[in-house]
C-alpha cells in the first residue's frame, strides 16, 4: 500500500534509498474460518526464480524505458553476470541454499532494507493514509460518539485475532499467509541512530489492555477492558473519551508527537535524550505498548467542497503541519485512527509490519461495526480515570520540537494531493469487455503519463506474495513493450481504431500475465535484490549489473502505484517515491473509481491536478474506443 518497492529498490541500486511503497496487488479472495497455525506451516516457501529467466525478463522490462544503445550495453553486462561459472551463478546457488534454511529467504532482508534502514521521515515518505467517507457529525459530541464506536469495532476485530479465529483467506484454492494480521496491533517502530526496530507487545507475557488517545497534543492511556476481561462497551468508551476531552487545555503543552515526523537519524538521537528522563520513558513505553492509537483532531483549514476529500487525505497522511494536527500523532505507531471534529476520519499506518490488505480488512470490519446498533448492555461499574501521559521537556528537547515543526511544515507545504471520485464508470466497464479492471486502470495511467511527457516511465505496482509463508510483496512492472506500443499509437491519427483496440487488449493481457507471474513468485525485482544482498553479505564486489545506469533507471519509479480494493467507499494515499514522480493509489468500485494522486510542489515537472485530469481523460477515451470500435476478427 503503499511493501517497499520503489524507494528501497532504488537504494539497492545506484540511487538514493527510495521509499517503501505501500500496498499490495489485491487479489480476489474467499474467507474460510480456521485457526492461524493450522494452515501456516502448510504454506509453500517463496521460490527462487531461475537466474536465466530473471535476466531475460529484466532486459524485457528495460525496453520501454531506456534507449537502444543503453540496452545493448546492459545486455552485455547481464550476459557476463549469468555466464556459466560466473558471479551470478554463485549468488544464485547461495540464494537457493538460503531458501532451504529459512521460512522465507526474503522477508527479514526485506523488512530491514525496505523499512528499518530507511532514514527519511516515515510521514509522507513511507506511511500511507486512508480516507473514509465523511461521517455525519460536525461537533465534539458526534466526534466522541463515533470514536467510541470505532474503538469498539477494532476491539471486536481483535477478538478474532486473539482467538485465532480470523478467517483464513484463499486465492482460488490456495491458502494465503495470515501472519501480517498478527503484527498490526500492539506493535510499534522504535527509532535508532542508524537503523530502527519493531516491537510487538501482543506477543509479550502480559499483552497490553490499553489504547493511546491523543487530544490537543496530549497523550492519554485508556484501558479498554473491564476487570473481567470483556471489552468496554461503546457507552463506556464514550464516557471515558468525554473525560479525556474535559481535560483542561494547557497553554504550554509541547507537541511531543511531532518528534516522530523527523528524519529517522535525528529522531533516533532525540529519542535517546527524551527517554533519559524516567517519566518520559514510562510515557513513551505506554504509547509503544498500546493496542493502537486514536487521534481526536482539532480543526483543519477550510476548503471548497470539491477539495474536501483532498484536504482529508492530507489530514490522514501528515496532519496538515504543526499549526494543525501533525503534532497530534505518534507516527511510529503501527495503527493510528484519526477522527476529526468535522466528520473527517480515516487512518495512518506505519508500513514495516504489514501491507495494506490487513489494514483494509480491519477498516471494513470497523466501518460495518459502526453501522450496527449496540446490543451489549453497559455494566454499571466505576471506571478508572484515563491516565494522562506526562512529558518533561528540556530546553534541548524543546529545540528539537521546534526543528521538527519547521521540517514538518516544509514537507506539508511541498506535498500536493488530489483525490478524485471518477463517477463515469467503475469495474463494470472493463469487465463488460472481458478485461481485468486493474490492468485497464494501469493502462489508462500509462496513457495519462505519456500524454503529459511523451515518454514511458518505470512504473511500480505492488504484488502480493502472501501465497507463500511470510510473503510480502514483489513488483508488477506496468510499463511494458506492449503498453508502450499502445500509448504511442493511441493519439496517432494514422493508426486505425481497430489496431488501437488490438494494442489495448495486448497491453492489458501483458499486464495480467506479469501480475500472475509476480504473485506466484516469478517476478524479477525481489530476485535481483536478493542476489545483490547476498553479494553484500558475502563481501563480494557489487556486480556490474547493479552499478549500471540502466538499473538505476529501472528503479526510478516516477509512477508508484497501488490498487487497494475495499468494501468501504474509501481511498488510500501516499507520497511520491522520487522527487519528480507521482504517488497513485486507487480503489475501483463497481460503478466508480476513487483515486488519489500526489506530487511535490517543489518539482516543476510534476503537477497532481494535471495528472489527475489526464487520468480522467484517459479512462474516458479508452472506454470510448472500446464502445465505438468493433473487435478485430484477426
XYZ file of C-alpha atoms in Angstrom:
634
model
C 0.000 0.000 0.000
C 1.880 1.921 -0.420
C 5.968 -3.302 0.587
C 8.964 -1.214 -0.122
C 9.248 -1.350 -3.526
C 10.393 1.615 -5.240
C 12.429 3.589 -2.838
C 14.032 0.563 -1.402
C 14.917 -0.842 -4.732
C 16.423 2.463 -5.764
C 18.665 2.366 -2.750
C 19.696 -1.152 -3.514
C 20.575 0.087 -6.986
C 22.559 3.217 -7.547
C 20.260 5.969 -6.445
C 19.253 7.179 -3.016
C 17.261 4.918 -0.755
C 13.854 5.070 -2.235
C 10.787 4.931 -0.162
C 8.751 1.924 0.654
C 5.740 1.565 -1.480
C 2.647 0.727 0.121
C 0.127 -1.701 -0.503
C -0.021 -4.799 -2.436
C -1.577 -6.144 -5.560
C -5.094 -7.036 -4.497
C -6.464 -10.455 -5.151
C -9.938 -11.876 -5.148
C -10.080 -13.917 -2.006
C -12.609 -16.057 -0.261
C -12.539 -16.456 3.510
C -12.975 -19.655 5.480
C -12.937 -19.995 9.245
C -9.814 -21.613 10.644
C -7.036 -21.366 13.160
C -3.951 -19.409 12.292
C -1.306 -22.039 12.998
C -3.188 -24.917 11.425
C -2.560 -23.673 7.915
C 0.564 -21.514 8.309
C 3.017 -24.416 8.413
C 1.427 -25.941 5.329
C 2.065 -22.909 3.138
C 4.758 -23.252 0.456
C 8.020 -21.342 0.806
C 8.925 -18.489 -1.525
C 10.707 -19.884 -4.587
C 13.945 -18.565 -6.078
C 13.258 -17.970 -9.787
C 15.732 -19.361 -12.365
C 18.609 -16.938 -12.982
C 18.357 -17.048 -16.785
C 14.599 -16.361 -16.633
C 15.068 -13.283 -14.425
C 17.873 -11.925 -16.609
C 15.783 -12.298 -19.744
C 12.725 -10.671 -18.148
C 14.871 -7.854 -16.749
C 16.036 -6.942 -20.263
C 12.437 -7.077 -21.488
C 11.377 -4.718 -18.682
C 14.054 -2.202 -19.699
C 12.980 -1.989 -23.355
C 10.270 0.694 -22.983
C 12.206 2.939 -20.570
C 15.815 3.147 -21.867
C 17.491 3.919 -25.187
C 18.630 1.231 -27.643
C 22.340 1.878 -27.067
C 21.856 1.686 -23.280
C 20.019 -1.599 -23.655
C 22.837 -3.022 -25.767
C 25.403 -2.153 -23.078
C 23.194 -3.585 -20.329
C 22.711 -6.824 -22.264
C 26.479 -7.301 -22.330
C 26.630 -6.852 -18.544
C 23.713 -9.225 -17.986
C 25.296 -11.867 -20.242
C 28.547 -11.604 -18.284
C 26.653 -11.805 -14.980
C 24.812 -15.016 -15.876
C 27.574 -16.815 -17.792
C 28.413 -20.371 -16.642
C 30.740 -20.277 -13.665
C 30.206 -16.513 -13.204
C 29.276 -14.484 -10.166
C 25.573 -14.713 -10.999
C 25.604 -18.499 -10.771
C 27.500 -18.359 -7.473
C 24.979 -15.942 -5.983
C 22.070 -17.959 -7.351
C 23.343 -21.101 -5.595
C 23.750 -19.132 -2.398
C 20.210 -17.816 -2.615
C 18.831 -21.295 -3.274
C 20.742 -22.575 -0.238
C 19.336 -19.748 1.898
C 15.831 -20.668 0.733
C 16.247 -24.206 2.096
C 17.313 -22.947 5.525
C 14.780 -20.169 6.169
C 10.993 -19.826 6.314
C 11.261 -17.106 3.703
C 14.580 -16.187 2.080
C 13.406 -12.603 1.503
C 11.274 -11.420 4.450
C 13.946 -10.465 7.035
C 16.095 -8.760 4.403
C 13.015 -7.010 3.104
C 11.843 -5.508 6.398
C 15.384 -4.338 7.107
C 16.263 -2.697 3.786
C 12.770 -1.547 2.849
C 11.769 -0.062 6.173
C 14.067 -0.211 9.169
C 17.185 1.056 7.355
C 15.116 3.690 5.523
C 16.059 7.057 7.034
C 13.723 9.636 5.513
C 10.734 10.530 7.729
C 8.048 7.855 7.791
C 5.423 10.586 7.381
C 4.580 11.097 3.656
C 7.610 9.086 2.510
C 6.566 5.709 3.885
C 3.348 5.597 5.918
C 0.104 5.639 3.890
C -3.041 7.462 4.865
C -6.565 6.136 4.418
C -9.564 8.415 3.897
C -13.020 7.183 4.875
C -16.233 8.818 3.640
C -17.121 11.888 5.698
C -19.279 10.916 8.669
C -22.492 12.735 9.584
C -21.332 14.667 12.626
C -19.776 18.100 12.979
C -19.314 18.685 16.702
C -17.365 17.360 19.682
C -20.138 15.041 20.926
C -20.506 13.460 17.494
C -16.745 13.076 17.208
C -16.503 11.305 20.575
C -19.521 9.084 19.897
C -18.099 7.919 16.569
C -14.610 7.410 18.054
C -16.125 5.245 20.814
C -17.928 3.065 18.271
C -14.748 2.849 16.179
C -12.694 1.667 19.169
C -15.331 -0.966 19.981
C -15.184 -2.166 16.364
C -11.399 -2.552 16.432
C -11.618 -4.500 19.707
C -14.235 -6.751 18.087
C -11.797 -7.489 15.250
C -9.007 -8.022 17.805
C -11.053 -10.773 19.438
C -10.783 -12.820 16.241
C -7.018 -12.261 16.176
C -6.615 -13.186 19.847
C -8.723 -16.331 19.473
C -7.036 -17.251 16.191
C -10.466 -17.447 14.591
C -9.766 -14.863 11.910
C -10.999 -16.419 8.658
C -8.147 -17.703 6.518
C -8.073 -16.056 3.102
C -7.788 -18.120 -0.065
C -6.690 -17.237 -3.578
C -8.567 -19.771 -5.603
C -7.887 -22.983 -3.716
C -4.604 -21.775 -2.200
C -4.481 -20.584 1.402
C -2.789 -17.238 1.932
C -0.364 -16.281 4.677
C -2.202 -14.580 7.558
C 0.870 -13.547 9.536
C 0.506 -9.803 8.877
C -2.837 -9.711 10.692
C -0.999 -10.719 13.854
C 1.560 -7.912 13.509
C -0.566 -4.745 13.285
C -1.960 -4.413 16.833
C 0.155 -3.632 19.919
C 3.203 -3.038 17.719
C 5.385 -0.001 17.195
C 8.515 1.143 15.415
C 11.435 2.150 17.645
C 13.877 4.767 16.303
C 17.601 4.035 16.253
C 20.700 6.006 15.385
C 21.321 4.182 12.090
C 18.521 1.660 11.830
C 15.154 1.164 13.523
C 13.491 -1.865 15.085
C 9.948 -3.164 15.526
C 8.475 -4.398 18.777
C 5.238 -6.393 19.019
C 3.860 -6.350 22.562
C 0.947 -8.610 21.627
C 3.443 -11.463 21.905
C 4.591 -10.491 25.428
C 3.724 -12.438 28.590
C 1.221 -9.729 29.574
C -0.275 -8.298 26.383
C -1.440 -4.676 26.690
C -5.035 -3.881 27.589
C -4.993 -0.181 26.738
C -5.004 2.171 23.775
C -3.473 5.627 23.411
C -5.734 8.621 22.801
C -4.202 11.866 21.542
C -6.168 15.072 22.129
C -4.876 18.649 21.961
C -1.324 17.254 21.532
C -1.666 15.449 24.891
C -1.395 11.676 25.228
C -3.692 9.543 27.383
C -3.634 5.897 28.384
C -7.143 4.449 28.153
C -7.787 0.929 29.475
C -10.305 -0.686 27.135
C -11.096 -3.894 29.047
C -13.162 -4.425 32.174
C -11.719 -6.322 35.130
C -13.475 -9.492 33.913
C -11.643 -9.282 30.576
C -14.602 -8.088 28.500
C -14.015 -5.073 26.248
C -15.582 -1.771 27.262
C -18.904 -1.086 25.579
C -19.441 1.869 23.264
C -21.197 3.759 26.084
C -18.323 3.127 28.485
C -15.796 4.247 25.868
C -17.873 7.358 25.176
C -17.794 8.339 28.870
C -14.032 7.753 29.050
C -13.413 9.842 25.934
C -15.584 12.591 27.419
C -13.323 12.570 30.462
C -10.275 12.927 28.227
C -11.828 15.800 26.277
C -12.701 17.552 29.548
C -9.033 17.748 30.480
C -8.019 21.404 30.734
C -6.072 22.623 27.715
C -2.682 23.885 28.842
C -1.140 26.872 27.080
C 2.365 25.449 27.333
C 1.641 21.943 26.017
C 4.507 20.896 23.781
C 3.501 18.685 20.828
C 5.949 15.891 21.651
C 4.364 13.692 18.976
C 5.754 15.891 16.212
C 9.203 14.497 17.009
C 8.098 11.291 15.240
C 7.954 13.231 11.948
C 11.719 13.808 11.981
C 14.367 12.284 9.751
C 14.975 8.909 11.357
C 18.611 9.635 12.326
C 17.561 12.898 14.001
C 14.652 11.221 15.771
C 16.964 8.424 16.898
C 19.205 10.952 18.682
C 16.294 12.937 20.117
C 14.635 9.723 21.298
C 17.657 8.767 23.400
C 17.618 12.204 25.018
C 13.862 12.073 25.546
C 13.833 8.731 27.379
C 16.738 9.609 29.676
C 14.052 11.010 31.958
C 12.158 8.265 33.818
C 8.732 9.929 33.372
C 9.276 10.351 29.641
C 10.479 6.777 29.269
C 7.383 5.429 31.002
C 5.073 7.595 28.874
C 6.777 6.534 25.628
C 6.561 2.868 26.646
C 2.818 3.192 27.289
C 2.374 4.597 23.767
C 4.527 1.874 22.219
C 2.742 -0.892 24.144
C -0.766 0.346 23.379
C -3.014 -1.745 21.141
C -3.468 1.189 18.763
C -3.801 4.976 18.832
C -6.859 7.174 18.355
C -6.207 10.792 17.355
C -9.054 13.192 18.179
C -8.197 16.022 15.828
C -8.982 19.702 16.055
C -9.973 21.838 13.098
C -8.346 21.813 9.678
C -8.171 24.612 7.073
C -11.485 25.441 5.385
C -11.608 24.416 1.713
C -14.229 24.131 -1.008
C -16.448 21.053 -1.137
C -14.568 19.954 -4.284
C -11.266 19.934 -2.347
C -12.619 18.443 0.897
C -11.504 14.873 0.106
C -8.051 16.074 -0.918
C -7.732 18.015 2.324
C -8.902 14.954 4.282
C -6.226 12.877 2.524
C -3.549 15.307 3.694
C -5.005 15.195 7.210
C -4.680 11.409 7.272
C -1.265 11.423 5.641
C 0.517 14.124 7.658
C -1.971 16.091 9.769
C -1.609 19.392 7.923
C 1.551 20.673 9.588
C 2.405 21.828 13.108
C -0.243 24.560 13.132
C -2.945 21.952 12.623
C -2.686 18.271 13.630
C 0.771 16.881 12.769
C 1.677 17.054 16.474
C -1.489 15.133 17.386
C 0.109 11.866 16.253
C 2.707 9.244 17.119
C 3.791 8.268 13.614
C 5.885 5.312 14.828
C 2.700 3.563 15.963
C 1.642 0.853 13.532
C -2.015 1.825 13.555
C -3.480 5.281 14.190
C -7.181 6.016 13.711
C -7.945 9.681 13.090
C -11.300 11.279 13.868
C -11.843 14.973 13.125
C -14.454 17.223 14.703
C -15.934 17.987 11.271
C -16.737 14.376 10.333
C -13.460 13.657 8.528
C -11.936 10.370 9.582
C -9.518 7.690 8.468
C -6.222 6.148 9.463
C -2.468 6.280 9.114
C -0.258 3.237 9.416
C 3.446 2.597 9.774
C 4.357 0.251 6.968
C 7.033 -2.071 8.366
C 4.810 -4.761 9.956
C 2.286 -5.178 7.132
C 0.945 -4.227 3.732
C -2.446 -2.631 3.103
C -4.868 -5.605 2.955
C -4.878 -6.420 6.701
C -5.433 -2.738 7.417
C -8.238 -2.505 4.864
C -9.868 -5.713 6.167
C -9.808 -4.247 9.667
C -11.202 -0.922 8.403
C -14.013 -2.685 6.516
C -14.901 -4.585 9.696
C -14.853 -1.412 11.802
C -16.976 0.614 9.370
C -19.545 -2.175 9.240
C -19.472 -2.389 13.049
C -20.113 1.357 13.451
C -23.322 1.000 11.455
C -24.744 -1.672 13.765
C -26.939 -0.999 16.739
C -25.368 -1.608 20.149
C -26.831 -4.736 21.689
C -24.459 -5.114 24.637
C -25.698 -3.810 27.983
C -23.299 -1.466 29.696
C -22.191 -2.809 33.096
C -22.804 -0.397 35.969
C -19.260 -0.399 37.277
C -16.995 2.539 38.073
C -14.165 3.023 35.610
C -10.692 4.352 36.416
C -9.825 7.785 35.071
C -7.837 7.690 31.818
C -4.218 8.421 32.650
C -2.584 11.461 31.126
C 0.935 10.612 29.980
C 3.296 13.267 31.219
C 6.399 14.531 29.435
C 9.224 16.601 30.876
C 10.504 18.763 28.048
C 14.030 20.089 28.484
C 15.332 23.094 26.579
C 17.199 20.698 24.283
C 14.028 18.687 23.553
C 12.080 21.913 23.028
C 14.640 22.950 20.419
C 14.214 19.566 18.690
C 10.433 20.068 18.708
C 10.813 23.470 17.040
C 13.090 21.992 14.376
C 10.624 19.136 13.827
C 7.809 21.678 13.391
C 9.748 23.555 10.751
C 10.738 20.466 8.760
C 7.210 19.039 9.006
C 5.741 22.315 7.751
C 8.131 22.360 4.797
C 7.119 18.803 3.914
C 3.396 19.561 4.306
C 3.723 22.674 2.121
C 5.601 20.689 -0.512
C 3.093 17.861 -0.914
C 0.264 18.331 -3.398
C -2.646 15.887 -3.320
C -5.724 15.401 -5.465
C -8.428 12.887 -4.555
C -10.859 12.175 -7.389
C -14.150 10.326 -7.411
C -14.387 9.221 -11.039
C -18.149 8.754 -11.397
C -18.380 7.828 -15.091
C -17.827 4.108 -14.560
C -16.027 1.605 -12.377
C -15.068 -2.060 -12.639
C -18.247 -2.648 -14.638
C -16.888 -1.277 -17.936
C -13.626 -3.239 -18.226
C -15.423 -6.367 -17.017
C -18.044 -5.901 -19.729
C -15.222 -6.044 -22.283
C -13.660 -9.065 -20.525
C -10.670 -7.055 -19.296
C -9.034 -7.030 -15.891
C -10.152 -3.784 -14.157
C -6.722 -3.384 -12.575
C -4.919 -3.827 -15.893
C -7.357 -1.431 -17.591
C -6.709 1.278 -14.963
C -2.954 0.735 -15.145
C -3.012 1.153 -18.932
C -5.048 4.340 -18.537
C -2.322 5.604 -16.194
C 0.341 4.747 -18.776
C -1.637 6.720 -21.365
C -2.170 9.653 -18.988
C 1.577 9.857 -18.260
C 2.584 9.501 -21.916
C 0.244 12.301 -22.968
C 1.896 14.649 -20.469
C 5.548 13.678 -21.060
C 5.738 11.905 -24.438
C 7.726 9.050 -22.944
C 7.246 5.960 -20.797
C 8.421 5.653 -17.198
C 9.354 2.801 -14.896
C 6.144 2.027 -13.027
C 5.728 0.203 -9.752
C 2.606 -1.678 -8.727
C 2.842 -3.934 -5.711
C 2.012 -7.627 -5.976
C 1.129 -9.814 -3.023
C 3.372 -12.762 -2.209
C 1.001 -13.989 0.516
C 0.582 -17.263 -1.333
C 3.885 -18.087 0.386
C 4.788 -18.308 4.069
C 5.624 -14.859 5.468
C 5.231 -13.428 1.951
C 5.289 -9.648 1.496
C 5.412 -8.099 -1.999
C 7.072 -8.057 -5.395
C 6.803 -5.599 -8.261
C 4.373 -5.588 -11.157
C 6.129 -3.546 -13.850
C 3.195 -1.897 -15.583
C 5.337 -0.237 -18.251
C 5.946 -2.925 -20.862
C 6.731 -3.092 -24.555
C 3.028 -3.819 -25.103
C 1.903 -0.793 -23.066
C 4.443 1.414 -24.877
C 3.078 0.333 -28.274
C -0.456 1.048 -27.078
C 0.134 4.553 -25.675
C 2.264 5.654 -28.641
C -0.459 4.610 -31.080
C -3.480 5.895 -29.164
C -3.388 9.531 -30.339
C -1.741 8.784 -33.697
C -4.276 9.748 -36.388
C -2.571 7.451 -38.914
C -3.406 4.352 -36.829
C -6.834 2.764 -37.345
C -9.099 2.394 -34.315
C -9.280 -1.376 -34.769
C -5.494 -1.542 -34.416
C -5.598 0.740 -31.372
C -8.120 -1.582 -29.745
C -5.954 -4.609 -30.528
C -2.959 -2.854 -28.976
C -5.017 -2.006 -25.884
C -6.074 -5.626 -25.464
C -2.489 -6.830 -25.871
C -1.291 -4.306 -23.271
C -3.996 -5.377 -20.810
C -3.159 -9.061 -21.358
C 0.570 -8.368 -20.891
C -0.160 -6.667 -17.573
C -2.341 -9.549 -16.421
C 0.397 -12.028 -17.390
C 3.013 -10.080 -15.400
C 0.632 -9.900 -12.424
C 0.144 -13.673 -12.392
C 3.890 -14.151 -12.703
C 4.519 -11.804 -9.776
C 2.039 -13.317 -7.313
C 3.475 -16.778 -7.987
C 6.975 -15.645 -7.034
C 8.418 -15.394 -10.544
C 8.881 -11.613 -10.933
C 12.337 -10.070 -11.238
C 12.737 -7.330 -8.648
C 12.951 -9.234 -5.366
C 15.148 -11.867 -7.013
C 17.600 -9.203 -8.200
C 17.505 -7.626 -4.744
C 18.270 -10.993 -3.144
C 21.272 -11.548 -5.422
C 22.594 -8.086 -4.574
C 22.005 -8.576 -0.837
C 23.824 -11.898 -0.897
C 26.828 -10.346 -2.655
C 26.991 -7.772 0.146
C 26.674 -10.452 2.852
C 29.500 -12.450 1.295
C 31.567 -9.259 0.974
C 31.846 -9.630 -2.798
C 32.282 -6.604 -5.072
C 28.937 -5.222 -6.250
C 28.289 -6.919 -9.610
C 28.434 -4.518 -12.573
C 24.814 -5.209 -13.465
C 23.787 -3.367 -10.264
C 26.023 -0.316 -10.809
C 24.834 0.010 -14.411
C 22.876 3.260 -15.050
C 20.082 1.156 -16.573
C 19.474 -0.463 -13.189
C 19.084 2.976 -11.610
C 16.593 3.955 -14.324
C 14.679 0.729 -13.802
C 14.284 1.658 -10.120
C 13.444 5.330 -10.616
C 9.686 4.914 -10.331
C 8.064 8.123 -11.484
C 4.802 6.249 -11.164
C 4.454 4.486 -7.807
C 1.032 2.865 -7.749
C -1.190 0.571 -5.761
C -4.693 -0.761 -6.081
C -6.380 -1.001 -2.685
C -9.795 -2.576 -3.083
C -12.193 -2.190 -0.191
C -15.838 -2.822 0.578
C -15.849 0.657 2.088
C -16.035 3.621 -0.292
C -12.587 4.852 0.754
C -9.227 5.613 -0.791
C -5.631 5.268 0.388
C -2.942 7.804 -0.388
C 0.834 8.154 -0.163
C 3.585 10.457 -1.362
C 5.728 10.033 -4.491
C 8.762 7.796 -4.113
C 11.076 10.016 -6.183
C 11.288 13.808 -6.242
C 9.940 14.078 -9.810
C 7.333 11.363 -9.512
C 3.715 10.672 -8.631
C 2.030 8.568 -5.997
C -1.136 6.981 -7.389
C -3.497 4.874 -5.282
C -6.932 3.691 -6.365
C -9.973 1.788 -5.178
C -12.163 0.584 -8.081
C -15.786 0.209 -7.004
C -18.443 -1.356 -9.226
C -19.686 1.899 -10.798
C -16.985 4.447 -9.905
C -13.272 4.694 -9.125
C -11.702 6.536 -6.187
C -8.123 7.595 -6.793
C -5.529 9.792 -5.095
C -2.651 11.459 -6.941
C 0.287 13.061 -5.112
C 3.260 15.113 -6.316
C 5.782 17.534 -4.845
C 5.201 21.249 -5.408
C 8.975 21.787 -5.460
C 9.223 19.821 -8.713
C 8.347 21.911 -11.758
C 7.894 18.783 -13.912
C 5.002 17.321 -11.940
C 1.527 18.545 -11.072
C -1.020 16.426 -9.206
C -4.080 18.231 -10.586
C -2.820 17.934 -14.157
C -2.099 14.210 -13.742
C -5.487 13.618 -12.089
C -7.223 15.303 -15.051
C -5.090 13.426 -17.603
C -6.070 10.167 -15.889
C -9.768 11.033 -16.080
C -9.478 11.841 -19.786
C -7.530 8.641 -20.490
C -10.161 6.472 -18.791
C -12.966 8.116 -20.783
C -11.095 7.913 -24.086
C -10.309 4.230 -23.576
C -13.973 3.486 -22.889
C -14.998 5.437 -25.999
C -12.553 3.455 -28.147
C -13.940 0.155 -26.833
C -17.568 1.183 -27.327
C -17.119 2.632 -30.799
C -14.696 0.112 -32.277
C -15.687 -3.442 -33.154
C -13.269 -6.110 -32.040
C -10.819 -7.204 -34.734
C -11.589 -10.589 -36.268
C -7.908 -11.399 -36.660
